[in-house]
Amino acid sequence: MTKTLSKHLQSLKDSGQGLVIPYIMAGDHELGLDGLFDTIHLLADAGASAIEIGVPFSDPVADGPVIEEAGLRSLVKGTNLEAIVEKLQSQTSPVPLVLMTYFNPVYQYGLEKLVEDLAQTSVKGLIIPDLPHEHANLILPYLENQDLCLVPLISLTTGPDRQKELLADAQGFVYAVAVNGVTGKASHYSSDLDQHLQDLRELTALPVLTGFGISSQADVERFNQVSDGVIVGSKIVKVLNQGKLDQVQDFIRQASQVRK
């Protein structure tokens, strides 16, 4: 089955719109989880293609300092995966949501139970960065008949054969990791990054979105030339925490404009 996330992003791509997926940390709001849908609607109204929802975790191996601090603020408020799912079941989102979590909370929750519970939400994609492809069969059978995608991450060090393996049955979109390291602003990008992204696009019909280190409209414009859009995390989390909501909306509006 072609899943909602795949169809939604492909439709936006076909229209020429720049794809932009902002990341937010669930519970990192002055109201805790009670403010989650306020932020979702803020981003959706500004033109977010989809929204990535982070689950706070005590050992976030892929998170840079900004997102790690957001996770700690959220944990202090008592946020956990169970509470996040319950909150997500309470309302619908105007755009698809993508849940980003590590495998430990998923395992503790119960893989089958999580998939069943997310079926009652607007979550249409899952990102589990510490789940190796070789172990994806732990959760893939539960996703087969559900409108939920396991989004693949492909790094700069992922070789061509491995890329083809990861993309063989992928759905939703491809998360192209732009730096070797954690999230946050890159001091510089690899000289062969653009070619890597262009090559990746030739291997799949799925939208290829570039993430890690995206913090300016110049970054967005650059990566819109060689991929199908961007994922913006630390920039969004930082500015939201500063209460500069207008800046967040302006950034999303500009990033989601129809490309020339």
PDB file of C-alpha atoms in Angstrom:
ATOM      1  CA  MET A   1       0.000   0.000   0.000  1.00  0.00           C
ATOM      2  CA  THR A   2       1.115   3.536  -0.763  1.00  0.00           C
ATOM      3  CA  LYS A   3       1.069   5.315   2.558  1.00  0.00           C
ATOM      4  CA  THR A   4      -0.173   8.784   3.457  1.00  0.00           C
ATOM      5  CA  LEU A   5       3.261  10.254   4.165  1.00  0.00           C
ATOM      6  CA  SER A   6       4.578   9.107   0.786  1.00  0.00           C
ATOM      7  CA  LYS A   7       1.568  10.464  -1.107  1.00  0.00           C
ATOM      8  CA  HIS A   8       1.511  13.765   0.772  1.00  0.00           C
ATOM      9  CA  LEU A   9       5.168  14.607   0.274  1.00  0.00           C
ATOM     10  CA  GLN A  10       5.171  13.419  -3.330  1.00  0.00           C
ATOM     11  CA  SER A  11       2.197  15.657  -4.074  1.00  0.00           C
ATOM     12  CA  LEU A  12       4.023  18.676  -2.642  1.00  0.00           C
ATOM     13  CA  LYS A  13       7.168  17.740  -4.549  1.00  0.00           C
ATOM     14  CA  ASP A  14       5.226  17.453  -7.804  1.00  0.00           C
ATOM     15  CA  SER A  15       3.742  20.914  -7.231  1.00  0.00           C
ATOM     16  CA  GLY A  16       7.236  22.406  -7.076  1.00  0.00           C
ATOM     17  CA  GLN A  17       6.939  23.373  -3.430  1.00  0.00           C
ATOM     18  CA  GLY A  18      10.043  23.284  -1.267  1.00  0.00           C
ATOM     19  CA  LEU A  19       9.631  20.498   1.280  1.00  0.00           C
ATOM     20  CA  VAL A  20      10.424  21.506   4.841  1.00  0.00           C
ATOM     21  CA  ILE A  21       9.991  19.364   7.942  1.00  0.00           C
ATOM     22  CA  PRO A  22      10.615  21.208  11.215  1.00  0.00           C
ATOM     23  CA  TYR A  23      11.568  19.201  14.285  1.00  0.00           C
ATOM     24  CA  ILE A  24      10.184  19.912  17.747  1.00  0.00           C
ATOM     25  CA  MET A  25      10.767  18.190  21.063  1.00  0.00           C
ATOM     26  CA  ALA A  26       7.516  16.980  22.595  1.00  0.00           C
ATOM     27  CA  GLY A  27       7.035  18.530  26.024  1.00  0.00           C
ATOM     28  CA  ASP A  28       9.545  21.345  25.497  1.00  0.00           C
ATOM     29  CA  HIS A  29       6.935  24.056  25.952  1.00  0.00           C
ATOM     30  CA  GLU A  30       5.987  26.227  28.894  1.00  0.00           C
ATOM     31  CA  LEU A  31       2.785  24.173  29.104  1.00  0.00           C
ATOM     32  CA  GLY A  32       4.592  20.877  28.627  1.00  0.00           C
ATOM     33  CA  LEU A  33       2.654  18.437  26.464  1.00  0.00           C
ATOM     34  CA  ASP A  34      -0.437  20.632  26.779  1.00  0.00           C
ATOM     35  CA  GLY A  35       1.313  23.035  24.405  1.00  0.00           C
ATOM     36  CA  LEU A  36       2.203  20.397  21.794  1.00  0.00           C
ATOM     37  CA  PHE A  37      -0.686  21.035  19.426  1.00  0.00           C
ATOM     38  CA  ASP A  38      -0.272  24.796  19.738  1.00  0.00           C
ATOM     39  CA  THR A  39       3.186  24.366  18.240  1.00  0.00           C
ATOM     40  CA  ILE A  40       1.999  21.847  15.650  1.00  0.00           C
ATOM     41  CA  HIS A  41      -0.646  24.274  14.385  1.00  0.00           C
ATOM     42  CA  LEU A  42       1.836  27.168  14.423  1.00  0.00           C
ATOM     43  CA  LEU A  43       4.205  25.245  12.148  1.00  0.00           C
ATOM     44  CA  ALA A  44       1.476  23.804   9.931  1.00  0.00           C
ATOM     45  CA  ASP A  45      -0.064  27.247   9.396  1.00  0.00           C
ATOM     46  CA  ALA A  46       3.352  28.552   8.330  1.00  0.00           C
ATOM     47  CA  GLY A  47       3.628  25.885   5.614  1.00  0.00           C
ATOM     48  CA  ALA A  48       5.411  22.900   7.171  1.00  0.00           C
ATOM     49  CA  SER A  49       5.195  19.897   4.848  1.00  0.00           C
ATOM     50  CA  ALA A  50       5.153  17.546   7.849  1.00  0.00           C
ATOM     51  CA  ILE A  51       6.377  17.876  11.428  1.00  0.00           C
ATOM     52  CA  GLU A  52       8.909  15.698  13.225  1.00  0.00           C
ATOM     53  CA  ILE A  53       8.059  15.102  16.880  1.00  0.00           C
ATOM     54  CA  GLY A  54      10.976  14.189  19.123  1.00  0.00           C
ATOM     55  CA  VAL A  55      10.658  11.898  22.125  1.00  0.00           C
ATOM     56  CA  PRO A  56      12.982  12.906  25.004  1.00  0.00           C
ATOM     57  CA  PHE A  57      15.517  10.251  25.908  1.00  0.00           C
ATOM     58  CA  SER A  58      18.301  10.140  28.487  1.00  0.00           C
ATOM     59  CA  ASP A  59      20.965   8.907  26.033  1.00  0.00           C
ATOM     60  CA  PRO A  60      20.268  10.637  22.695  1.00  0.00           C
ATOM     61  CA  VAL A  61      23.188   9.472  20.559  1.00  0.00           C
ATOM     62  CA  ALA A  62      22.201  11.466  17.439  1.00  0.00           C
ATOM     63  CA  ASP A  63      21.220  14.722  19.157  1.00  0.00           C
ATOM     64  CA  GLY A  64      23.397  17.803  19.369  1.00  0.00           C
ATOM     65  CA  PRO A  65      23.469  20.125  22.394  1.00  0.00           C
ATOM     66  CA  VAL A  66      20.395  22.220  21.493  1.00  0.00           C
ATOM     67  CA  ILE A  67      18.104  19.222  21.075  1.00  0.00           C
ATOM     68  CA  GLU A  68      19.692  17.387  23.994  1.00  0.00           C
ATOM     69  CA  GLU A  69      18.942  20.362  26.255  1.00  0.00           C
ATOM     70  CA  ALA A  70      15.370  20.449  24.934  1.00  0.00           C
ATOM     71  CA  GLY A  71      15.035  16.781  25.821  1.00  0.00           C
ATOM     72  CA  LEU A  72      16.252  17.444  29.345  1.00  0.00           C
ATOM     73  CA  ARG A  73      13.754  20.303  29.751  1.00  0.00           C
ATOM     74  CA  SER A  74      11.024  17.973  28.565  1.00  0.00           C
ATOM     75  CA  LEU A  75      12.066  15.130  30.852  1.00  0.00           C
ATOM     76  CA  VAL A  76      11.976  17.489  33.835  1.00  0.00           C
ATOM     77  CA  LYS A  77       8.302  18.074  32.992  1.00  0.00           C
ATOM     78  CA  GLY A  78       7.686  14.330  33.203  1.00  0.00           C
ATOM     79  CA  THR A  79       7.329  13.723  29.454  1.00  0.00           C
ATOM     80  CA  ASN A  80       7.550  10.136  28.263  1.00  0.00           C
ATOM     81  CA  LEU A  81       6.470   8.145  25.218  1.00  0.00           C
ATOM     82  CA  GLU A  82       3.230   6.966  26.799  1.00  0.00           C
ATOM     83  CA  ALA A  83       2.149  10.521  27.597  1.00  0.00           C
ATOM     84  CA  ILE A  84       3.135  11.717  24.119  1.00  0.00           C
ATOM     85  CA  VAL A  85       1.073   9.030  22.394  1.00  0.00           C
ATOM     86  CA  GLU A  86      -1.904   9.790  24.623  1.00  0.00           C
ATOM     87  CA  LYS A  87      -1.635  13.501  23.754  1.00  0.00           C
ATOM     88  CA  LEU A  88      -1.321  12.711  20.044  1.00  0.00           C
ATOM     89  CA  GLN A  89      -4.484  10.607  20.252  1.00  0.00           C
ATOM     90  CA  SER A  90      -6.416  13.600  21.598  1.00  0.00           C
ATOM     91  CA  GLN A  91      -6.291  15.763  18.451  1.00  0.00           C
ATOM     92  CA  THR A  92      -5.516  15.564  14.756  1.00  0.00           C
ATOM     93  CA  SER A  93      -2.781  17.471  12.962  1.00  0.00           C
ATOM     94  CA  PRO A  94      -3.292  19.448   9.725  1.00  0.00           C
ATOM     95  CA  VAL A  95      -0.136  17.805   8.317  1.00  0.00           C
ATOM     96  CA  PRO A  96       1.403  14.354   8.793  1.00  0.00           C
ATOM     97  CA  LEU A  97       3.544  13.866  11.873  1.00  0.00           C
ATOM     98  CA  VAL A  98       6.757  11.852  12.045  1.00  0.00           C
ATOM     99  CA  LEU A  99       7.746  10.467  15.447  1.00  0.00           C
ATOM    100  CA  MET A 100      11.487  10.437  16.136  1.00  0.00           C
ATOM    101  CA  THR A 101      12.495   8.173  18.995  1.00  0.00           C
ATOM    102  CA  TYR A 102      15.225   5.823  20.058  1.00  0.00           C
ATOM    103  CA  PHE A 103      14.648   2.095  20.220  1.00  0.00           C
ATOM    104  CA  ASN A 104      14.744   1.712  23.991  1.00  0.00           C
ATOM    105  CA  PRO A 105      11.497   3.649  24.633  1.00  0.00           C
ATOM    106  CA  VAL A 106       9.852   1.777  21.748  1.00  0.00           C
ATOM    107  CA  TYR A 107      10.921  -1.589  23.180  1.00  0.00           C
ATOM    108  CA  GLN A 108       9.714  -0.643  26.660  1.00  0.00           C
ATOM    109  CA  TYR A 109       6.383   0.533  25.266  1.00  0.00           C
ATOM    110  CA  GLY A 110       5.967  -2.596  23.158  1.00  0.00           C
ATOM    111  CA  LEU A 111       6.509  -2.535  19.392  1.00  0.00           C
ATOM    112  CA  GLU A 112       3.138  -3.911  18.355  1.00  0.00           C
ATOM    113  CA  LYS A 113       1.288  -1.824  20.942  1.00  0.00           C
ATOM    114  CA  LEU A 114       3.032   1.369  19.800  1.00  0.00           C
ATOM    115  CA  VAL A 115       2.101   0.791  16.167  1.00  0.00           C
ATOM    116  CA  GLU A 116      -1.505   0.031  17.127  1.00  0.00           C
ATOM    117  CA  ASP A 117      -1.738   3.107  19.351  1.00  0.00           C
ATOM    118  CA  LEU A 118      -0.178   5.380  16.718  1.00  0.00           C
ATOM    119  CA  ALA A 119      -2.816   4.221  14.237  1.00  0.00           C
ATOM    120  CA  GLN A 120      -5.218   6.420  16.225  1.00  0.00           C
ATOM    121  CA  THR A 121      -3.066   9.515  15.645  1.00  0.00           C
ATOM    122  CA  SER A 122      -1.759  11.761  12.841  1.00  0.00           C
ATOM    123  CA  VAL A 123       1.652  10.081  13.066  1.00  0.00           C
ATOM    124  CA  LYS A 124       2.440   8.656   9.629  1.00  0.00           C
ATOM    125  CA  GLY A 125       6.178   8.077   9.946  1.00  0.00           C
ATOM    126  CA  LEU A 126       8.734   6.699  12.402  1.00  0.00           C
ATOM    127  CA  ILE A 127      12.417   7.576  12.692  1.00  0.00           C
ATOM    128  CA  ILE A 128      14.489   5.306  14.931  1.00  0.00           C
ATOM    129  CA  PRO A 129      18.134   6.312  14.379  1.00  0.00           C
ATOM    130  CA  ASP A 130      19.674   3.596  16.550  1.00  0.00           C
ATOM    131  CA  LEU A 131      17.724   0.725  14.959  1.00  0.00           C
ATOM    132  CA  PRO A 132      20.055  -0.956  12.420  1.00  0.00           C
ATOM    133  CA  HIS A 133      18.548  -1.999   9.107  1.00  0.00           C
ATOM    134  CA  GLU A 134      19.413  -5.605   9.947  1.00  0.00           C
ATOM    135  CA  HIS A 135      17.065  -5.392  12.943  1.00  0.00           C
ATOM    136  CA  ALA A 136      14.268  -3.458  11.252  1.00  0.00           C
ATOM    137  CA  ASN A 137      12.326  -6.719  11.000  1.00  0.00           C
ATOM    138  CA  LEU A 138      11.596  -6.275  14.700  1.00  0.00           C
ATOM    139  CA  ILE A 139       9.032  -3.615  13.787  1.00  0.00           C
ATOM    140  CA  LEU A 140       8.403  -3.851  10.026  1.00  0.00           C
ATOM    141  CA  PRO A 141       5.877  -6.727  10.254  1.00  0.00           C
ATOM    142  CA  TYR A 142       3.650  -4.540  12.438  1.00  0.00           C
ATOM    143  CA  LEU A 143       3.831  -1.679   9.913  1.00  0.00           C
ATOM    144  CA  GLU A 144       2.910  -3.756   6.879  1.00  0.00           C
ATOM    145  CA  ASN A 145      -0.845  -3.185   7.113  1.00  0.00           C
ATOM    146  CA  GLN A 146      -0.691   0.149   8.926  1.00  0.00           C
ATOM    147  CA  ASP A 147      -0.487   3.663   7.477  1.00  0.00           C
ATOM    148  CA  LEU A 148       2.919   4.190   9.063  1.00  0.00           C
ATOM    149  CA  CYS A 149       6.377   4.349   7.427  1.00  0.00           C
ATOM    150  CA  LEU A 150       9.797   3.542   8.855  1.00  0.00           C
ATOM    151  CA  VAL A 151      11.933   6.357   7.429  1.00  0.00           C
ATOM    152  CA  PRO A 152      15.479   5.370   6.398  1.00  0.00           C
ATOM    153  CA  LEU A 153      18.497   7.483   7.333  1.00  0.00           C
ATOM    154  CA  ILE A 154      21.413   7.548   4.908  1.00  0.00           C
ATOM    155  CA  SER A 155      24.710   9.152   5.870  1.00  0.00           C
ATOM    156  CA  LEU A 156      27.701  10.417   3.915  1.00  0.00           C
ATOM    157  CA  THR A 157      29.568   7.208   4.720  1.00  0.00           C
ATOM    158  CA  THR A 158      26.801   4.920   3.435  1.00  0.00           C
ATOM    159  CA  GLY A 159      28.185   3.215   0.330  1.00  0.00           C
ATOM    160  CA  PRO A 160      26.209   2.739  -2.920  1.00  0.00           C
ATOM    161  CA  ASP A 161      25.381  -0.920  -2.305  1.00  0.00           C
ATOM    162  CA  ARG A 162      24.217  -0.163   1.224  1.00  0.00           C
ATOM    163  CA  GLN A 163      22.146   2.772  -0.048  1.00  0.00           C
ATOM    164  CA  LYS A 164      20.330   0.487  -2.480  1.00  0.00           C
ATOM    165  CA  GLU A 165      19.697  -1.989   0.338  1.00  0.00           C
ATOM    166  CA  LEU A 166      18.244   0.695   2.611  1.00  0.00           C
ATOM    167  CA  LEU A 167      16.065   2.106  -0.161  1.00  0.00           C
ATOM    168  CA  ALA A 168      14.752  -1.184  -1.557  1.00  0.00           C
ATOM    169  CA  ASP A 169      11.452  -1.163   0.343  1.00  0.00           C
ATOM    170  CA  ALA A 170      11.550   2.338   1.834  1.00  0.00           C
ATOM    171  CA  GLN A 171       8.485   4.546   2.065  1.00  0.00           C
ATOM    172  CA  GLY A 172       7.750   8.079   3.207  1.00  0.00           C
ATOM    173  CA  PHE A 173      10.988   9.920   2.466  1.00  0.00           C
ATOM    174  CA  VAL A 174      14.732   9.515   2.694  1.00  0.00           C
ATOM    175  CA  TYR A 175      16.464  11.299   5.562  1.00  0.00           C
ATOM    176  CA  ALA A 176      19.841  12.288   4.105  1.00  0.00           C
ATOM    177  CA  VAL A 177      22.209  13.086   6.965  1.00  0.00           C
ATOM    178  CA  ALA A 178      24.404  15.971   5.798  1.00  0.00           C
ATOM    179  CA  VAL A 179      27.200  15.695   8.377  1.00  0.00           C
ATOM    180  CA  ASN A 180      29.093  12.946  10.147  1.00  0.00           C
ATOM    181  CA  GLY A 181      28.098  13.682  13.718  1.00  0.00           C
ATOM    182  CA  VAL A 182      25.148  14.905  15.736  1.00  0.00           C
ATOM    183  CA  THR A 183      22.441  17.443  14.985  1.00  0.00           C
ATOM    184  CA  GLY A 184      23.155  21.159  15.053  1.00  0.00           C
ATOM    185  CA  LYS A 185      24.926  23.714  12.904  1.00  0.00           C
ATOM    186  CA  ALA A 186      27.764  22.235  10.886  1.00  0.00           C
ATOM    187  CA  SER A 187      30.988  24.224  10.868  1.00  0.00           C
ATOM    188  CA  HIS A 188      31.314  23.187   7.249  1.00  0.00           C
ATOM    189  CA  TYR A 189      29.815  20.683   4.862  1.00  0.00           C
ATOM    190  CA  SER A 190      31.796  18.069   2.978  1.00  0.00           C
ATOM    191  CA  SER A 191      32.931  19.137  -0.487  1.00  0.00           C
ATOM    192  CA  ASP A 192      31.277  16.093  -2.036  1.00  0.00           C
ATOM    193  CA  LEU A 193      27.938  16.487  -0.203  1.00  0.00           C
ATOM    194  CA  ASP A 194      26.055  17.990  -3.149  1.00  0.00           C
ATOM    195  CA  GLN A 195      27.125  15.167  -5.457  1.00  0.00           C
ATOM    196  CA  HIS A 196      26.206  12.625  -2.773  1.00  0.00           C
ATOM    197  CA  LEU A 197      22.677  14.059  -2.558  1.00  0.00           C
ATOM    198  CA  GLN A 198      22.273  14.177  -6.326  1.00  0.00           C
ATOM    199  CA  ASP A 199      23.395  10.559  -6.611  1.00  0.00           C
ATOM    200  CA  LEU A 200      20.997   9.572  -3.858  1.00  0.00           C
ATOM    201  CA  ARG A 201      18.056  11.161  -5.692  1.00  0.00           C
ATOM    202  CA  GLU A 202      18.847   9.024  -8.731  1.00  0.00           C
ATOM    203  CA  LEU A 203      18.478   5.856  -6.671  1.00  0.00           C
ATOM    204  CA  THR A 204      14.933   6.484  -5.433  1.00  0.00           C
ATOM    205  CA  ALA A 205      11.631   8.006  -6.426  1.00  0.00           C
ATOM    206  CA  LEU A 206      11.047   9.008  -2.803  1.00  0.00           C
ATOM    207  CA  PRO A 207      11.636  12.620  -1.768  1.00  0.00           C
ATOM    208  CA  VAL A 208      15.174  13.050  -0.434  1.00  0.00           C
ATOM    209  CA  LEU A 209      15.311  15.518   2.459  1.00  0.00           C
ATOM    210  CA  THR A 210      18.570  16.875   3.843  1.00  0.00           C
ATOM    211  CA  GLY A 211      18.967  17.212   7.607  1.00  0.00           C
ATOM    212  CA  PHE A 212      21.550  18.051  10.311  1.00  0.00           C
ATOM    213  CA  GLY A 213      22.981  21.561  10.416  1.00  0.00           C
ATOM    214  CA  ILE A 214      20.324  23.409   8.402  1.00  0.00           C
ATOM    215  CA  SER A 215      20.041  26.846   9.998  1.00  0.00           C
ATOM    216  CA  SER A 216      19.621  29.516   7.318  1.00  0.00           C
ATOM    217  CA  GLN A 217      17.681  30.276   4.157  1.00  0.00           C
ATOM    218  CA  ALA A 218      20.992  29.992   2.305  1.00  0.00           C
ATOM    219  CA  ASP A 219      21.223  26.380   3.520  1.00  0.00           C
ATOM    220  CA  VAL A 220      17.638  25.772   2.387  1.00  0.00           C
ATOM    221  CA  GLU A 221      18.276  27.251  -1.057  1.00  0.00           C
ATOM    222  CA  ARG A 222      21.447  25.233  -1.464  1.00  0.00           C
ATOM    223  CA  PHE A 223      19.896  21.911  -0.560  1.00  0.00           C
ATOM    224  CA  ASN A 224      16.742  22.563  -2.565  1.00  0.00           C
ATOM    225  CA  GLN A 225      19.007  22.488  -5.624  1.00  0.00           C
ATOM    226  CA  VAL A 226      20.382  19.010  -4.932  1.00  0.00           C
ATOM    227  CA  SER A 227      17.643  17.380  -2.848  1.00  0.00           C
ATOM    228  CA  ASP A 228      13.886  17.760  -2.450  1.00  0.00           C
ATOM    229  CA  GLY A 229      13.889  19.799   0.741  1.00  0.00           C
ATOM    230  CA  VAL A 230      15.169  20.030   4.283  1.00  0.00           C
ATOM    231  CA  ILE A 231      14.632  18.919   7.850  1.00  0.00           C
ATOM    232  CA  VAL A 232      15.316  21.694  10.368  1.00  0.00           C
ATOM    233  CA  GLY A 233      15.796  20.780  14.019  1.00  0.00           C
ATOM    234  CA  SER A 234      18.164  22.736  16.244  1.00  0.00           C
ATOM    235  CA  LYS A 235      17.331  26.071  14.598  1.00  0.00           C
ATOM    236  CA  ILE A 236      13.591  25.583  15.229  1.00  0.00           C
ATOM    237  CA  VAL A 237      14.008  24.219  18.760  1.00  0.00           C
ATOM    238  CA  LYS A 238      16.301  27.080  19.777  1.00  0.00           C
ATOM    239  CA  VAL A 239      14.106  29.881  18.408  1.00  0.00           C
ATOM    240  CA  LEU A 240      10.918  28.337  19.827  1.00  0.00           C
ATOM    241  CA  ASN A 241      12.573  28.147  23.247  1.00  0.00           C
ATOM    242  CA  GLN A 242      13.399  31.849  22.949  1.00  0.00           C
ATOM    243  CA  GLY A 243       9.722  32.566  22.319  1.00  0.00           C
ATOM    244  CA  LYS A 244      10.383  34.080  18.885  1.00  0.00           C
ATOM    245  CA  LEU A 245       7.359  32.517  17.210  1.00  0.00           C
ATOM    246  CA  ASP A 246       7.250  35.042  14.369  1.00  0.00           C
ATOM    247  CA  GLN A 247      10.812  34.148  13.396  1.00  0.00           C
ATOM    248  CA  VAL A 248       9.938  30.471  13.303  1.00  0.00           C
ATOM    249  CA  GLN A 249       6.913  31.086  11.089  1.00  0.00           C
ATOM    250  CA  ASP A 250       8.868  33.380   8.760  1.00  0.00           C
ATOM    251  CA  PHE A 251      11.595  30.759   8.373  1.00  0.00           C
ATOM    252  CA  ILE A 252       9.079  28.020   7.504  1.00  0.00           C
ATOM    253  CA  ARG A 253       7.158  30.266   5.094  1.00  0.00           C
ATOM    254  CA  GLN A 254      10.290  31.149   3.157  1.00  0.00           C
ATOM    255  CA  ALA A 255      11.576  27.563   3.144  1.00  0.00           C
ATOM    256  CA  SER A 256       8.292  26.176   1.800  1.00  0.00           C
ATOM    257  CA  GLN A 257       7.894  28.570  -1.122  1.00  0.00           C
ATOM    258  CA  VAL A 258       7.434  27.144  -4.599  1.00  0.00           C
ATOM    259  CA  ARG A 259      10.846  26.636  -6.128  1.00  0.00           C
ATOM    260  CA  LYS A 260      11.730  28.447  -9.352  1.00  0.00           C
TER     261      LYS A 260
END
